[in-house]
XYZ file of C-alpha atoms in Angstrom:
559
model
C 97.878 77.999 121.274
C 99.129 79.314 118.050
C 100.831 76.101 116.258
C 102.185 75.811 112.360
C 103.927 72.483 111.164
C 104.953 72.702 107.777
C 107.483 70.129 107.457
C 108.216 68.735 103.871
C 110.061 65.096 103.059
C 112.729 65.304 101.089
C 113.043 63.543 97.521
C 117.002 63.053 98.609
C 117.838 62.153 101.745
C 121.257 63.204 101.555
C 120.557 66.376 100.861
C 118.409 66.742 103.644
C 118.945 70.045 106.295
C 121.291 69.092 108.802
C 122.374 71.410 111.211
C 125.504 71.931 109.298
C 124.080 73.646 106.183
C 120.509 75.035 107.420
C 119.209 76.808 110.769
C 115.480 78.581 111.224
C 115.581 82.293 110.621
C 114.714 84.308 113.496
C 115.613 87.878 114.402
C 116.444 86.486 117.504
C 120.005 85.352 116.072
C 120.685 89.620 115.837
C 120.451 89.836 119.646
C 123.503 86.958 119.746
C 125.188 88.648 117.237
C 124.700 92.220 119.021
C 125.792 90.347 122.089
C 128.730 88.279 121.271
C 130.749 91.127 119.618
C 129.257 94.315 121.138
C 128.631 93.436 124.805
C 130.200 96.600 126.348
C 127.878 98.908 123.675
C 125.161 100.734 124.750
C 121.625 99.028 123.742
C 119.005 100.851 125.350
C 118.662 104.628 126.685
C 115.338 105.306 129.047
C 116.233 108.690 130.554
C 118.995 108.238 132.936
C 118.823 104.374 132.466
C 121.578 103.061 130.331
C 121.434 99.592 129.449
C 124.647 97.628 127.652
C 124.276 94.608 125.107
C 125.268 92.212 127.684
C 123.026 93.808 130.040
C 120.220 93.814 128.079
C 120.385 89.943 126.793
C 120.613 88.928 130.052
C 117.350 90.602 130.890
C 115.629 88.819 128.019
C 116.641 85.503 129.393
C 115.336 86.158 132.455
C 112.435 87.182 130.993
C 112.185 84.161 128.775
C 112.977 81.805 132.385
C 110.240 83.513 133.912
C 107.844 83.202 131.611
C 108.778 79.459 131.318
C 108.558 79.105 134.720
C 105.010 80.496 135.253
C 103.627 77.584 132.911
C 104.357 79.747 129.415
C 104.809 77.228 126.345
C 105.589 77.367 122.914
C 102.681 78.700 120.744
C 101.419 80.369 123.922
C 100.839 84.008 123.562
C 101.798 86.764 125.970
C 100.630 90.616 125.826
C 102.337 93.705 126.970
C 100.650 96.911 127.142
C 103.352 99.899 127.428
C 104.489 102.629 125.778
C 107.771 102.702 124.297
C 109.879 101.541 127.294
C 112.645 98.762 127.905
C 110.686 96.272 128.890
C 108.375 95.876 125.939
C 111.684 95.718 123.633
C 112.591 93.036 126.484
C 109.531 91.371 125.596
C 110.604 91.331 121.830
C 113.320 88.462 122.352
C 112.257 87.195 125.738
C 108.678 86.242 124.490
C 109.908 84.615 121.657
C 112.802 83.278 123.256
C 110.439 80.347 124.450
C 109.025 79.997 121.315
C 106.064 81.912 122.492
C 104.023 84.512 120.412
C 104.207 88.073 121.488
C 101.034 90.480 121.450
C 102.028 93.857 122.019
C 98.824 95.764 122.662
C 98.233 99.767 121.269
C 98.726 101.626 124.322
C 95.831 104.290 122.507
C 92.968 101.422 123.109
C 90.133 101.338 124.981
C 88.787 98.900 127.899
C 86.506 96.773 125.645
C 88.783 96.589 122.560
C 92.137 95.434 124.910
C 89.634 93.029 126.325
C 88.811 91.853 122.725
C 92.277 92.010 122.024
C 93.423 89.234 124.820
C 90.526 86.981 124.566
C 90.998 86.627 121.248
C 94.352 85.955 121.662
C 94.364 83.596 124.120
C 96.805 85.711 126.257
C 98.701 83.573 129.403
C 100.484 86.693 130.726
C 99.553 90.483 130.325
C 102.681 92.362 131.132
C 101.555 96.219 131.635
C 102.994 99.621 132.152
C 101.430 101.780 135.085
C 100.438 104.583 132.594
C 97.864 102.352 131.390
C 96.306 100.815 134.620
C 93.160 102.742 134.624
C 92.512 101.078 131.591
C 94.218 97.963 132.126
C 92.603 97.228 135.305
C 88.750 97.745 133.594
C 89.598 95.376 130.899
C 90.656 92.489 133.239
C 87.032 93.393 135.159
C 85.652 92.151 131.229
C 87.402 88.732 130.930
C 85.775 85.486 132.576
C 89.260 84.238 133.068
C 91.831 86.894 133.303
C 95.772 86.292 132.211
C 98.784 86.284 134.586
C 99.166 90.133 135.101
C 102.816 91.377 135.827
C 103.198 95.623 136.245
C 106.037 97.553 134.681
C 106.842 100.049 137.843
C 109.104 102.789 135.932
C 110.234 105.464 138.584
C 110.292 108.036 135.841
C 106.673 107.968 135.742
C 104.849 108.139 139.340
C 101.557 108.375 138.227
C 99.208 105.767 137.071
C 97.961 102.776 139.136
C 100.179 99.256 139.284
C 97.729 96.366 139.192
C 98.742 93.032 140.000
C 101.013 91.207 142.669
C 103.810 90.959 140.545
C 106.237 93.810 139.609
C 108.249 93.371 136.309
C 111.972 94.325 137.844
C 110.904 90.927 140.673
C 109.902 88.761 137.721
C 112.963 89.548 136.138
C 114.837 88.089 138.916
C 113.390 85.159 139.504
C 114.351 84.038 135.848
C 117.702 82.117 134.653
C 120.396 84.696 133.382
C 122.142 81.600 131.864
C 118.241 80.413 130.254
C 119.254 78.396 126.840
C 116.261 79.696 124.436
C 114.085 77.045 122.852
C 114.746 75.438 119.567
C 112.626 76.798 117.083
C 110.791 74.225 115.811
C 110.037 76.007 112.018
C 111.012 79.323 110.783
C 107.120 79.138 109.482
C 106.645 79.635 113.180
C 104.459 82.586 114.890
C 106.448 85.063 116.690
C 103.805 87.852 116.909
C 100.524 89.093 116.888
C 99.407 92.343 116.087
C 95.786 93.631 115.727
C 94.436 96.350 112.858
C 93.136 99.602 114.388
C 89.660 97.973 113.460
C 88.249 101.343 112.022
C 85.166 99.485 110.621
C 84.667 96.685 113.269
C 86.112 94.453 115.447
C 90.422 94.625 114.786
C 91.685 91.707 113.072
C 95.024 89.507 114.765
C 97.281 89.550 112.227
C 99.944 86.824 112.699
C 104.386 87.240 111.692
C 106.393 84.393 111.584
C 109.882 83.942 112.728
C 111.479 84.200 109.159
C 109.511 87.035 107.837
C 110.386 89.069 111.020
C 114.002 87.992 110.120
C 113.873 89.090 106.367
C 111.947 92.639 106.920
C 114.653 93.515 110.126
C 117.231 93.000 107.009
C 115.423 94.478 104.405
C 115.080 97.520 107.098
C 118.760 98.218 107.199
C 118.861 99.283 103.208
C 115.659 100.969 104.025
C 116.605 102.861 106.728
C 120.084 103.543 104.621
C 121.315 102.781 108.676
C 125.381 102.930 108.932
C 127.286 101.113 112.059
C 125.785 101.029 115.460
C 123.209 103.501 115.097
C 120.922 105.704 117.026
C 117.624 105.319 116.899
C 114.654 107.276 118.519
C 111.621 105.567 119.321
C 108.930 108.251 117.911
C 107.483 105.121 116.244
C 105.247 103.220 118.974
C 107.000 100.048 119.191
C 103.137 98.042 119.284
C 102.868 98.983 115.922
C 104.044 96.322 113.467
C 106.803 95.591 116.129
C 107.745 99.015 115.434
C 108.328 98.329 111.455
C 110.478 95.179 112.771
C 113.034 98.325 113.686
C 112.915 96.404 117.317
C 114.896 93.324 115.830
C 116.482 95.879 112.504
C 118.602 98.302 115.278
C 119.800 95.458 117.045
C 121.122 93.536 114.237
C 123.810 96.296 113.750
C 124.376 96.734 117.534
C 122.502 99.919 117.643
C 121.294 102.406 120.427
C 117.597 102.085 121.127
C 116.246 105.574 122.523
C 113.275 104.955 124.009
C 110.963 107.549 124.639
C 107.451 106.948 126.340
C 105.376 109.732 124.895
C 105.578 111.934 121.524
C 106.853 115.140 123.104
C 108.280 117.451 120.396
C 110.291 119.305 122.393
C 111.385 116.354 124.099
C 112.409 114.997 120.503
C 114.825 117.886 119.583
C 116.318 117.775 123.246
C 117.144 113.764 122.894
C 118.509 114.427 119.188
C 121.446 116.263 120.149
C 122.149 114.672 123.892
C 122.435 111.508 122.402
C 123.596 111.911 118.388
C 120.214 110.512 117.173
C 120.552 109.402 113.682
C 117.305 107.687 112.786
C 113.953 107.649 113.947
C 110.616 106.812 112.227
C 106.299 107.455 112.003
C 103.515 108.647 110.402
C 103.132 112.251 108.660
C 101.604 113.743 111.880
C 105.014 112.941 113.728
C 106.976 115.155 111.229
C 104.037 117.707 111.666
C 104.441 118.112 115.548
C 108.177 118.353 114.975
C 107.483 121.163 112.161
C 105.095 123.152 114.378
C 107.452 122.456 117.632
C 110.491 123.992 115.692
C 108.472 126.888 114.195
C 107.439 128.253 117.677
C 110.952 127.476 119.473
C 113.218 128.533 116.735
C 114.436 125.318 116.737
C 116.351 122.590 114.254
C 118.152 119.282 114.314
C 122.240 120.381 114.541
C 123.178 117.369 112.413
C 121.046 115.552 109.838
C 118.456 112.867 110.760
C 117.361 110.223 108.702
C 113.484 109.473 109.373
C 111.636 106.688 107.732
C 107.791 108.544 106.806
C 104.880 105.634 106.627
C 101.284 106.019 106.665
C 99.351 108.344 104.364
C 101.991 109.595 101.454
C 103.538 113.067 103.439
C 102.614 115.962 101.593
C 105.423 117.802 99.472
C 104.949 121.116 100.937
C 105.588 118.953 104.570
C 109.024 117.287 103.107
C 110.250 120.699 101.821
C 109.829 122.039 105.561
C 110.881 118.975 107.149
C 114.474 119.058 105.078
C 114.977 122.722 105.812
C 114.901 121.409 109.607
C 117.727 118.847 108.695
C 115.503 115.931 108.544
C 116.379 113.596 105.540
C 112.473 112.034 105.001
C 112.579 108.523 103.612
C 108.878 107.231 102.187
C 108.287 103.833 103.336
C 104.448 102.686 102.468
C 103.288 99.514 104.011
C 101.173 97.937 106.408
C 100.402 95.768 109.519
C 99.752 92.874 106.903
C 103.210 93.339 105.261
C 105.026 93.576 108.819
C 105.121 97.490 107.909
C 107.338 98.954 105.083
C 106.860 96.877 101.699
C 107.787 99.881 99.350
C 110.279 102.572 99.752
C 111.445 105.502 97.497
C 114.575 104.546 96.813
C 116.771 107.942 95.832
C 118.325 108.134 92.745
C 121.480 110.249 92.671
C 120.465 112.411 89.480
C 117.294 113.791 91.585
C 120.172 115.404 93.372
C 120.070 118.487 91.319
C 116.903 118.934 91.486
C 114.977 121.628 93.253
C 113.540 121.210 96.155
C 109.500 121.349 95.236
C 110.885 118.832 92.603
C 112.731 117.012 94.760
C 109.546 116.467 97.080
C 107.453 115.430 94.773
C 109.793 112.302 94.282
C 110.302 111.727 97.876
C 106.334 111.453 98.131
C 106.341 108.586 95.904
C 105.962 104.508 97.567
C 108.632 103.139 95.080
C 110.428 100.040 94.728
C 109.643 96.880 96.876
C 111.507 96.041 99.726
C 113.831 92.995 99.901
C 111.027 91.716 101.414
C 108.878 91.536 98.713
C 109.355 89.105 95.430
C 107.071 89.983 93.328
C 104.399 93.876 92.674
C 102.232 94.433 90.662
C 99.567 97.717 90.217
C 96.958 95.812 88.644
C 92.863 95.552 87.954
C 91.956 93.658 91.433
C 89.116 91.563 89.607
C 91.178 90.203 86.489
C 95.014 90.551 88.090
C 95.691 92.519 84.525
C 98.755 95.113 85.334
C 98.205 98.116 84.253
C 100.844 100.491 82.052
C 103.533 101.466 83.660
C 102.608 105.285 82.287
C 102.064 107.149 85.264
C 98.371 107.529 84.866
C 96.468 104.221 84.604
C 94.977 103.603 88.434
C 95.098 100.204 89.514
C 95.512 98.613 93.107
C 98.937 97.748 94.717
C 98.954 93.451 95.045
C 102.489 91.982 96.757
C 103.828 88.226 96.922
C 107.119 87.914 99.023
C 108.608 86.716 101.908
C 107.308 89.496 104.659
C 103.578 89.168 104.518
C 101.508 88.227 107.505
C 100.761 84.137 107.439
C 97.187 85.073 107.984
C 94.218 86.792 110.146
C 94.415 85.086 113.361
C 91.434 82.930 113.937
C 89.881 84.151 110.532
C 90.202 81.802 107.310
C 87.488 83.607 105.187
C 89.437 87.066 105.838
C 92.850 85.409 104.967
C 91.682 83.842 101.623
C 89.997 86.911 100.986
C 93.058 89.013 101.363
C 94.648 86.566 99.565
C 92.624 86.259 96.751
C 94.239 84.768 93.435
C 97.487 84.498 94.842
C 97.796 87.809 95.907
C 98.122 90.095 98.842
C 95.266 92.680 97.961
C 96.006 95.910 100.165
C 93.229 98.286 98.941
C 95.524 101.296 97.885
C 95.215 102.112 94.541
C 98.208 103.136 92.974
C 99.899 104.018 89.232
C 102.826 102.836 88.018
C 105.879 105.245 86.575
C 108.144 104.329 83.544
C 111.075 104.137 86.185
C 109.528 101.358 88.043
C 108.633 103.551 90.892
C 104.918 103.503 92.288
C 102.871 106.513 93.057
C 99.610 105.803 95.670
C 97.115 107.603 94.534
C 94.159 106.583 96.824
C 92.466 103.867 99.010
C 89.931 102.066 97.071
C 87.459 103.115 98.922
C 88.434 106.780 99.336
C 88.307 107.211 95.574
C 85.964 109.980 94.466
C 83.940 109.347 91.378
C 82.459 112.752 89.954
C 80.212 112.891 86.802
C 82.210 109.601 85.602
C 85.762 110.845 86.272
C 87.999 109.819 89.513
C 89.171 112.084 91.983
C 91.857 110.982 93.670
C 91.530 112.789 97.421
C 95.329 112.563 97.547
C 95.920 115.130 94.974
C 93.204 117.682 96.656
C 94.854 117.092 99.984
C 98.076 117.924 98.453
C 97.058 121.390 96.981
C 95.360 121.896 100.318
C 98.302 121.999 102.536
C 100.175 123.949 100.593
C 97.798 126.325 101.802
C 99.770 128.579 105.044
C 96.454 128.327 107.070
C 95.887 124.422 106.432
C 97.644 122.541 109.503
C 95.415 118.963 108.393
C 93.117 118.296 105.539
C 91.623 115.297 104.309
C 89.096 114.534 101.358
C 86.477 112.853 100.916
C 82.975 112.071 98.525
C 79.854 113.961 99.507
C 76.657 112.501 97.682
C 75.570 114.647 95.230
C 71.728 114.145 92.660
C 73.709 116.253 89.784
C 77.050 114.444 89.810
C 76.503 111.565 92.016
C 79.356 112.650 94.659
C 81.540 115.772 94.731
C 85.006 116.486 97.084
C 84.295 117.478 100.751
C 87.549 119.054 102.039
C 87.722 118.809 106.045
C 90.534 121.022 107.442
C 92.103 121.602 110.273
C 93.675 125.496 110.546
C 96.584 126.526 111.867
C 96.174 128.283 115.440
C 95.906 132.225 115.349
C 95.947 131.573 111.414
C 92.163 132.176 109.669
C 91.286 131.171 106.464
C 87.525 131.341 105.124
C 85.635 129.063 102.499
C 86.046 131.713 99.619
C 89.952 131.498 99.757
C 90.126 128.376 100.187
C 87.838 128.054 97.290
C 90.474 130.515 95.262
C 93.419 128.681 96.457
C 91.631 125.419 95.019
C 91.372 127.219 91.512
C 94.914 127.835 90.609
C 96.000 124.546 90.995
C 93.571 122.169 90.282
C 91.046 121.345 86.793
C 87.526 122.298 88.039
C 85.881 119.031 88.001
C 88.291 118.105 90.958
C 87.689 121.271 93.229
C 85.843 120.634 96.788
C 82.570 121.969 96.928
C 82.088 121.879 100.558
C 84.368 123.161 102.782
C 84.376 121.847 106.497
C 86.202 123.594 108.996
C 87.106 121.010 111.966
C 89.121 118.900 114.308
C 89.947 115.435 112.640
C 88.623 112.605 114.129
C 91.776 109.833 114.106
C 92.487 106.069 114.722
C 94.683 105.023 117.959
C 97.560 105.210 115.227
C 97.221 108.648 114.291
C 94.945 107.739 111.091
C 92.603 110.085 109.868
C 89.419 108.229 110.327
C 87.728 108.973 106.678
C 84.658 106.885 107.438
C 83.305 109.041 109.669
C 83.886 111.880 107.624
C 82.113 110.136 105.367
C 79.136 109.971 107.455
C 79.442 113.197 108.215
C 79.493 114.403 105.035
C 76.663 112.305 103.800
C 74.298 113.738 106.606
C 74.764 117.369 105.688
C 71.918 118.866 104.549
C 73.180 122.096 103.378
C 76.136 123.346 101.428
C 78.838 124.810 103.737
C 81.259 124.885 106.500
C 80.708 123.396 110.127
C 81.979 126.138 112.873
C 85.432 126.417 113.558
C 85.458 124.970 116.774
C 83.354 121.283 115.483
C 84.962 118.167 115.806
C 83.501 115.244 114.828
C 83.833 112.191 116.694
């Protein structure tokens, strides 16, 4: 059970909350809104599947009856396990509709971690897509006591296995359209729990409340720069961070919801202009499967499309290709402790002018805080000192605000650490322009320090896929007796595209002082996290056990 109380007495009685003058925050007041004035509007598109506002509430009540009825309480947590499909944005009011705690589960997991995942959360119910019964099925083999398992039987996709003797559609029916939701007892309140891709170890549960949800789905709509009623395209996997909160943000302005169950490029373009998408959202390697999908097709976006870039800071050379496609690319940077974006790069209408390289450069930076957020700082992480807001001194990126997790699930000495002196600490070191704006320059630990000075693997990436061969590149220390550690570049070439060691070596030269140039080149597939990560600690430890200066084969990947 996953319980807060947080009441406080009042020193004046009569100015007390009354229901008058103060209700909870919860994004599920967006859905009544969305509802009560746009019931006729279309909510949800799932191939031929059209689904209205009034349609679609309806279903989450049922849901939430359901639930209710199978012995579901408040604080009680219930998992879904799907790709991007109607029923796990169901499951984003209907779970919290009974004041229960939703756990939507990366559909990219394996077995042991999903079983991880559900003991550790204490799950009642496991709702679950076919696509993943394989996997589903030898995770509930793991578990002394498995959860109530309910299958999601979506005729558009007849492969799989369904598991369980309940199908999702009959569940659905045996719930209350009519089902009043159930007082909130305190905004403080969990409403979701989402687990870190656990890189290093075992992932961590990361808990939102109801009024932090609330704040970052509003926050979102500057953020998003979103207009009336718009279209959004799930490329974003809705598990993570509740999809950025955009799962609660599109609703709130009675919205389309596009969902789409796998990244298909193609598929992406093709859903664009059928439906007049007008925002969608990811990581970098989203916008590079779109770049690489319009290069070979000929193919471009016939109206522009606002998409919301998070993850690792996009490379330049990637937003200059991405707006001659008629993308407008928004930097968000955040993570699954901040309920996802915490910074954005807000435009400022004299870049306008600008060229485009110019231009890029800006839209690579993190930015200004979110709505979210009440207080940054780029500071020294020991001493809380800020640095100079000169655009060179490194320090790391520490947040206070509204829209931070309440804590690691289960995992005090992990919450006060992350929490340390007041603080959210999030590891990504950072500087600090004159304008305000912040620039990431590394994660803490991905910081290379060469004969005394610091490398920041961001910059090398950046000159490296500028490069036409480089389709991925990341950075990282080697060990090295002379200097103590020196740059490792691993890349990832284009198909049908070669590039050796000695011109990449050249390339290096032009752009970059010499102390920063890789002196190992790797040539290789790299390894990621279930969220499209690069996984840097195992290039790490690849790059610590090489014996020899030089490049791996082509064809290596390391794993």
């Amino acid at each position: 059970m996953i319980r807060s109380d947080n009441a406080q007495p009042s020193p004046a009685p009569h100015l007390d909350r009354r229901p008058a003058n103060f209700s909870a925050l919860t994004p599920l007041s967006l859905l009544a809104r969305a509802e009560a004035g746009f019931a006729d509007s279309i909510a949800v598109i799932a191939g031929p599947r059209r689904l209205t506002y009034r349609a679609f509430a309806e279903r989450c009540r049922r849901l939430a009856s359901a639930l209710q009825q199978r012995g579901v309480g408040y604080g009680d947590t219930v998992a879904v396990f799907a790709p991007n499909v109607p029923a796990l944005l169901e499951a984003h009011y209907g779970v919290p509709m009974l004041g229960a705690v939703l756990n939507a589960i990366n559909t990219r997991l394996d077995a042991a971690t999903v079983a991880h995942i559900l003991a550790h959360g204490e799950a009642r119910v496991l709702i679950v897509d076919r696509e993943l019964g394989d996997v589903a099925q030898a995770t509930l083999a793991l578990l002394p006591a498995p959860p109530l398992v309910v299958h999601i039987d979506d005729p558009a996709f007849p492969g799989g296995r369904l598991i369980g003797a309940l199908d999702y559609e009959e569940f659905l029916v045996e719930g209350d359209p009519d089902f009043r939701p159930v007082p909130l007892r305190d905004e403080w309140d969990a409403i979701a729990l989402n687990y870190t891709s656990g890189t290093t170890g075992a992932p961590k549960g990361v808990l939102y409340h109801h009024r932090g949800a609330y704040l970052n789905a509003i926050s979102n709509l500057s953020l998003l720069r979103l207009g009336h009623q718009p279209v959004y395209l799930w490329t974003l996997p809705m598990f993570h961070c509740n999809g950025w909160c955009h799962t609660w943000c599109i609703t709130a302005l009675a919205g389309t919801h596009v969902c789409l169950r796998r990244m298909d490029p193609a598929a992406v373009f093709a859903l664009i202009d059928e439906h007049g998408v007008t925002h969608a959202s990811g990581a970098p390697i989203v916008l590079n499967l779109l770049r690489e999908a319009a290069r070979k097709i000929s193919r471009r976006s016939d109206h522009v499309v606002t998409f919301a870039v998070g993850g690792a800071p996009p490379q330049p050379a990637l937003l200059e290709k991405m707006e001659a496609l008629n993308f407008r690319i928004i930097h968000a940077y955040g993570m699954t402790e901040t309920y996802g974006p915490a910074l954005a790069c807000d435009w400022k209408a004299e870049w306008n002018g600008l060229r485009l390289p110019a231009r890029a450069a800006l839209m690579a930076r993190q930015g200004l805080p979110s709505y979210g957020i009440s207080d940054l700082i780029v500071a020294d992480p020991a001493t809380l000192a800020p640095v100079p807001a000169d655009a060179r001194t490194v320090g790391e990126i520490l947040l206070r605000g509204h829209t931070l997790m309440k804590g690691y699930h289960k995992d005090p000495a992990a919450t006060e650490a992350a929490f340390a002196g007041g603080w959210l600490h999030t590891g990504d070191l950072a500087v600090l322009h004159p304008d305000g704006y912040v620039e990431m320059k590394d994660r803490s630990k991905d910081l290379i320090i060469s004969g005394g000075e610091n490398i920041s693997s961001l910059e090398l990436e950046n000159v490296l896929y500028r490069h036409p061969a480089v389709l991925e590149a990341a950075v990282v220390a080697r060990p090295d007796e002379t200097w103590g550690e020196t740059p490792c570049a691993f890349i990832t070439l284009r198909p049908g595209t070669p590039a050796t060691e000695a011109e990449l070596t050249d390339f290096c030269r032009q752009h970059l002082a010499g102390f920063k140039m890789p002196r190992t080149f790797v040539f290789t597939d790299l390894p990621k996290t279930s969220t499209g990560k690069v996984q840097k600690h195992l290039l790490r430890q690849h790059a610590a056990g090489m014996t020899t200066r030089g490049s791996a084969p082509a064809a290596s990947s390391i794993a």
